[in-house]
CSV table of C-alpha atoms in Angstrom, one decimal:
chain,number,residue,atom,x,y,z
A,1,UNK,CA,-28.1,-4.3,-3.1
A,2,UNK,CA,-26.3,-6.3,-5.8
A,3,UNK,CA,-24.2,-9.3,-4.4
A,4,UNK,CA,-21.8,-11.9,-5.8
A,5,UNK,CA,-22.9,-15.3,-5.2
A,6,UNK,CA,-21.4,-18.7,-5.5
A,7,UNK,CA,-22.9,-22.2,-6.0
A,8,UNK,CA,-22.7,-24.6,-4.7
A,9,UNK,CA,-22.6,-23.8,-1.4
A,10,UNK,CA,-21.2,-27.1,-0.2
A,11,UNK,CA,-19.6,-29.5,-2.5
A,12,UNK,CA,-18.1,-33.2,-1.6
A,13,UNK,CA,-16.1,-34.9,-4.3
A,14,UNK,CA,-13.8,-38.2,-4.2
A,15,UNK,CA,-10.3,-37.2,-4.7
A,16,UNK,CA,-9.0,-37.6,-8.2
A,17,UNK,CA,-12.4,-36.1,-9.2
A,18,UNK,CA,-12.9,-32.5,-11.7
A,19,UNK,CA,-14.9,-29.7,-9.9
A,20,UNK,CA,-15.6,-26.7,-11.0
A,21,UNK,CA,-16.9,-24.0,-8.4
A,22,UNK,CA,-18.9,-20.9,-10.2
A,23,UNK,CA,-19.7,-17.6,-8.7
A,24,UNK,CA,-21.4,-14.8,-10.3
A,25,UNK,CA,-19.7,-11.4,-9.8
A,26,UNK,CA,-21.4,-7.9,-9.4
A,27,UNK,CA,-22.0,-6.9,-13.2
A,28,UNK,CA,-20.6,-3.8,-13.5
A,29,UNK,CA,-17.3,-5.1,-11.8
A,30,UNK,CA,-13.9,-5.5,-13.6
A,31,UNK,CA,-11.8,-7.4,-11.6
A,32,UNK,CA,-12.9,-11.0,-10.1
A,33,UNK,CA,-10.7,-12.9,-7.2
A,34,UNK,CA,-10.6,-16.7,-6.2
A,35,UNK,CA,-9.5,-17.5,-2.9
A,36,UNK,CA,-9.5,-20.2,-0.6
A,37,UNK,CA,-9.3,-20.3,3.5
A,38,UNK,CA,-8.3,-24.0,4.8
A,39,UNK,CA,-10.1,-24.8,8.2
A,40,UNK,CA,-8.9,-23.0,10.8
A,41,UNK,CA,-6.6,-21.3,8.6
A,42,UNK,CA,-5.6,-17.4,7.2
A,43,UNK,CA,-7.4,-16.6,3.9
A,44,UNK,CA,-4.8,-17.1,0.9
A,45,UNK,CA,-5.7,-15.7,-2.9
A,46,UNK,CA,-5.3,-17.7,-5.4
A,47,UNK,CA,-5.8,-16.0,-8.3
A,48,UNK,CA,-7.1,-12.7,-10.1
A,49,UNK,CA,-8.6,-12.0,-13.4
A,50,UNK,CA,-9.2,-9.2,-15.9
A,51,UNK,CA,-10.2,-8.4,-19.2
A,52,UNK,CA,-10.4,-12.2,-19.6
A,53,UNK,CA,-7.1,-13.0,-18.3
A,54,UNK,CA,-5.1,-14.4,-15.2
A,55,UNK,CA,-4.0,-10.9,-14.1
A,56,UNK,CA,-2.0,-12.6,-11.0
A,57,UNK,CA,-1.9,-15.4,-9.6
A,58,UNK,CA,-0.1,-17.0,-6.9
A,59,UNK,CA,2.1,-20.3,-6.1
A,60,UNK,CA,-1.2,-22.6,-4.9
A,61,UNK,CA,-2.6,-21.9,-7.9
A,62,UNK,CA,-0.7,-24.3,-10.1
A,63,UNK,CA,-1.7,-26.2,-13.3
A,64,UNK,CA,-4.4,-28.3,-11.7
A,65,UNK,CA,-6.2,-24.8,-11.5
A,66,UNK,CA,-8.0,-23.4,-14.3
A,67,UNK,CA,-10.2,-20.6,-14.2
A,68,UNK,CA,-12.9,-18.7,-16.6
A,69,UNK,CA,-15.1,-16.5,-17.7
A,70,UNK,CA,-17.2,-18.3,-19.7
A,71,UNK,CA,-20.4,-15.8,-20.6
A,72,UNK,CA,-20.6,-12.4,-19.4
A,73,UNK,CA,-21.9,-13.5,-16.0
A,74,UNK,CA,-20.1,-16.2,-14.7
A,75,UNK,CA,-16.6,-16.8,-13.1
A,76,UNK,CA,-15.7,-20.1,-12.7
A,77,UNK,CA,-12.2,-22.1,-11.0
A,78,UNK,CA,-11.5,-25.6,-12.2
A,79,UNK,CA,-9.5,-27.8,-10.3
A,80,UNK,CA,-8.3,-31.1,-12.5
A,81,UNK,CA,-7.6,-33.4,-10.3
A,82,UNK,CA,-8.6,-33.0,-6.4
A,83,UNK,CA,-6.3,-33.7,-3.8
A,84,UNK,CA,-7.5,-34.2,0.1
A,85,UNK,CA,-5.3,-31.0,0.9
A,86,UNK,CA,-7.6,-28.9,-1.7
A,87,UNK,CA,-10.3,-29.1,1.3
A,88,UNK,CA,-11.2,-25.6,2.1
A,89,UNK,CA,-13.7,-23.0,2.0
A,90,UNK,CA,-13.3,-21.4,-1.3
A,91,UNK,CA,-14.3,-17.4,-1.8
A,92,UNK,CA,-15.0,-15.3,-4.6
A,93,UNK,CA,-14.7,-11.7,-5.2
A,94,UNK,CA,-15.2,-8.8,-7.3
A,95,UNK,CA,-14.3,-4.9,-7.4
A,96,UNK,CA,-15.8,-1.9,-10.0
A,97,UNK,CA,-11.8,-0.4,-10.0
A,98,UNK,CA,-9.6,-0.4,-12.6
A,99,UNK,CA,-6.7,-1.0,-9.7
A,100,UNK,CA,-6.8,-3.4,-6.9
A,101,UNK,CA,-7.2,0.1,-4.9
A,102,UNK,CA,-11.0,-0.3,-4.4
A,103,UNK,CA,-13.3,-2.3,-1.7
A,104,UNK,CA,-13.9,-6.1,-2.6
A,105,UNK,CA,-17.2,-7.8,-2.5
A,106,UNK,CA,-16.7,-11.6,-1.4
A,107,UNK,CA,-18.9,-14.4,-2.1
A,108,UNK,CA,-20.7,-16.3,0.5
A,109,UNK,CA,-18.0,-18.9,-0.1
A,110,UNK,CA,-18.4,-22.6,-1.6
A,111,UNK,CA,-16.9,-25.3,1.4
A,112,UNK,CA,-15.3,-28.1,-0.8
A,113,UNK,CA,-14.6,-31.6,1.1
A,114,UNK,CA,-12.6,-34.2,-0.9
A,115,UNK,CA,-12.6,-37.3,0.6
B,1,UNK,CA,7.1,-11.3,-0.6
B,2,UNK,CA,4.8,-9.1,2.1
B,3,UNK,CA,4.3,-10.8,5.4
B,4,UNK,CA,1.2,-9.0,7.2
B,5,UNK,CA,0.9,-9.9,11.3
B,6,UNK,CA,-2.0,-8.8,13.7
B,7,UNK,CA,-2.5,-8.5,17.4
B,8,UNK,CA,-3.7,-9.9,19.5
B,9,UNK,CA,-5.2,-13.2,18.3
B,10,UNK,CA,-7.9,-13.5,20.4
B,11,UNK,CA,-9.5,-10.4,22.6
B,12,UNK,CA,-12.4,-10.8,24.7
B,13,UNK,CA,-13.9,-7.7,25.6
B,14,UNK,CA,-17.2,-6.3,27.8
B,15,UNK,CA,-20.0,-4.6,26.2
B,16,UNK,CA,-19.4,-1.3,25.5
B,17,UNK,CA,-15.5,-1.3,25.8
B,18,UNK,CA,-13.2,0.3,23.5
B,19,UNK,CA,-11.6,-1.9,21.1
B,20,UNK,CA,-8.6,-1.7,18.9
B,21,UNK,CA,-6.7,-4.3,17.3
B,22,UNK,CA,-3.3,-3.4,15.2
B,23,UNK,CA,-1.8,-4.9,11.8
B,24,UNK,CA,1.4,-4.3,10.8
B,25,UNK,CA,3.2,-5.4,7.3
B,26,UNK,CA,6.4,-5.9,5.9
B,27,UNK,CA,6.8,-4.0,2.6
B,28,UNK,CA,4.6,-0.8,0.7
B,29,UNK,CA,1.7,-1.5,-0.4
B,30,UNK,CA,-0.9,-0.2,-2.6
B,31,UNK,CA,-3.6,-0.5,-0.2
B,32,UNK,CA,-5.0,-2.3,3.3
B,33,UNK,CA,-8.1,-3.8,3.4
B,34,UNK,CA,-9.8,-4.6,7.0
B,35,UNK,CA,-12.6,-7.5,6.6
B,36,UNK,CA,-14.9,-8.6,8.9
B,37,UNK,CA,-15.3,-13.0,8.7
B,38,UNK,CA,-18.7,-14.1,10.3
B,39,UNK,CA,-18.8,-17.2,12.4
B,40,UNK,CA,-21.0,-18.8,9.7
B,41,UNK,CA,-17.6,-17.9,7.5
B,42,UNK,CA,-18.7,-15.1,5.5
B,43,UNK,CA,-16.3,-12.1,4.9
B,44,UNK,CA,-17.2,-8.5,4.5
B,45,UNK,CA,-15.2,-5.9,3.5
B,46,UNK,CA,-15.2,-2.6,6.1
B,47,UNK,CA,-12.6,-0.4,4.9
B,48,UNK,CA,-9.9,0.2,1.9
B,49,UNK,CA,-6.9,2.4,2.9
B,50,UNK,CA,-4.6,3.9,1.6
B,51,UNK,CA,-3.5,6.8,3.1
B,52,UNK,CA,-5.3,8.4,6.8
B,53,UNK,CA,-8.1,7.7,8.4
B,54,UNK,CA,-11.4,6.1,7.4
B,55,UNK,CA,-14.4,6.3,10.0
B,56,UNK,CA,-18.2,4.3,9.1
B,57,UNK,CA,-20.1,4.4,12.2
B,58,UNK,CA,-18.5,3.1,15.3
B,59,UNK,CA,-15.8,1.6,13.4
B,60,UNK,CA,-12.6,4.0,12.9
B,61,UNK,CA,-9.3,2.4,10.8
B,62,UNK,CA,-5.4,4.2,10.5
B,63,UNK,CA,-2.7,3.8,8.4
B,64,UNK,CA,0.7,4.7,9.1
B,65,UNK,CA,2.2,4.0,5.8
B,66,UNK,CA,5.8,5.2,6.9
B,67,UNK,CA,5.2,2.8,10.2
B,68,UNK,CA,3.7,-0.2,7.9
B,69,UNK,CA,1.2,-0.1,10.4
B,70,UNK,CA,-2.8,0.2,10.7
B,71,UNK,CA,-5.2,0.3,13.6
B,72,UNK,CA,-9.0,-0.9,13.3
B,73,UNK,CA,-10.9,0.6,16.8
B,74,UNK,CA,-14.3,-0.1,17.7
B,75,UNK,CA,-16.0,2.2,19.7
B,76,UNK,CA,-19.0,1.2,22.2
B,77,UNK,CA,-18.7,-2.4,20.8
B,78,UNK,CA,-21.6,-5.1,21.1
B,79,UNK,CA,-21.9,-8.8,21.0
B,80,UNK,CA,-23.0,-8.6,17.2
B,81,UNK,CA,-19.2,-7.2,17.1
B,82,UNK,CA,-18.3,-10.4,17.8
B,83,UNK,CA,-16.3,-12.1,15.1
B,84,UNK,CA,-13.0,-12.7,13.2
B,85,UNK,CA,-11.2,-8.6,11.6
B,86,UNK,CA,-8.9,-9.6,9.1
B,87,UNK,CA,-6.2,-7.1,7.8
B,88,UNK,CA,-5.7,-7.6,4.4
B,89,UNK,CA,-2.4,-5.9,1.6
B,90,UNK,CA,-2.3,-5.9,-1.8
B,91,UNK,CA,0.6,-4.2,-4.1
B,92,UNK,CA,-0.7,-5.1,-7.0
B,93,UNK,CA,-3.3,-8.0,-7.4
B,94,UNK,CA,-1.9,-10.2,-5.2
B,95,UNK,CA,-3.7,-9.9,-1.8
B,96,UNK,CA,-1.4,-11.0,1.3
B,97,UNK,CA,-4.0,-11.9,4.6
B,98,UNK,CA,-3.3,-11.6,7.8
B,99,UNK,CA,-4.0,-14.2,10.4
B,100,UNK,CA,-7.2,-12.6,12.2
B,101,UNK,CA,-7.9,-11.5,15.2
B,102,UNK,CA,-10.7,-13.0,16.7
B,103,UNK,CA,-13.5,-11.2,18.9
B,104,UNK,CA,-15.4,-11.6,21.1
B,105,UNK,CA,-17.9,-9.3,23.0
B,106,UNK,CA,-20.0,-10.4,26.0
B,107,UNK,CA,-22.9,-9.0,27.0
């Protein structure tokens, strides 16, 4: 059964640091989600992307966030500078439907600790 | 901007019991996604509704769309139940989550 996966699983980075967390989405999908779940904390998105463009995205996701599809398998998010409050578990996602209408398939998550 | 509330938090249930847990939201949505979060922190989608009544196994989810209101229920439910159901509403792209309700069934 086709799965999205993400890498690396666990990541630990000084704060000030670039990191750049890269999943690989279902192929056939169209749409392709980041979001992010802080310990102990609700899920929030961050950002979605189509037809190789920020579709939505919302207020976390300001201009230390980057994100991109690079070939035609990967889906990566950037973040510039790290801050110790960007420590979270960090999930991606993908859908086959034109709309946001259709069942999302999530990443096994990448945990970034910045210390 | 869509706030999206479930209840209860926590529920500890008995093998075998009947289990529903409720989500309600603020304004119309496009669609209401109930995930399923592992302890190990995975997250698995288990339904996409918009409209009705969805059933997969013992697992049964509502939407009252007038109401702003859906209903997960877990029939004859088992310790592998045990876990975190998040009720999740997009309009749009933008996904709003829910807090979670966390499980727990005992043998």
């Amino acid at each position: 059964e086709p799965e999205v996966t993400q890498t690396p699983s666990h990541q630990v980075t000084q704060m000030g640091q670039e990191v750049i967390l890269r999943c690989v989405p279902i192929s056939n999908h169209l749409y392709f989600y980041w979001y992010r779940q802080i310990l102990g904390q609700k899920v929030e998105f961050l950002v979605s992307f189509y037809n190789n463009e920020i579709s939505e995205k919302s207020e976390i996701f300001d201009d230390q966030f980057s994100v991109e599809r690079p070939d035609g398998s990967n889906f990566t998010l950037k973040i510039r500078s790290t801050k110790l409050e960007d420590s979270a578990m960090y999930f991606c996602a993908s859908n086959s439907g034109v709309l946001s209408y259709n069942e999302q398939f999530f990443g096994p998550g990448t945990r970034l600790t910045v210390l | 901007k869509n706030e999206v509330e479930q209840s209860p938090q926590n529920l500890t249930a008995q093998e075998g019991e009947f289990i529903t847990i409720n989500c309600s939201y603020s304004v119309g949505i496009s669609a209401l996604h109930w995930l399923q979060q592992h302890p190990g922190g995975g997250i698995v989608s288990l339904f996409m509704l918009s409209s009705g009544k969805k059933k997969h196994g013992r697992l049964i989810a509502t939407i009252n769309i007038q109401e702003k209101h859906s209903s997960l229920h877990i029939t004859a439910s088992h310790p592998r139940d045990s876990a975190v159901y998040i009720c999740a509403v997009t309009a749009g792209q933008n996904f709003v989550f829910g807090p979670g309700t966390r499980l727990s069934v005992l043998p």
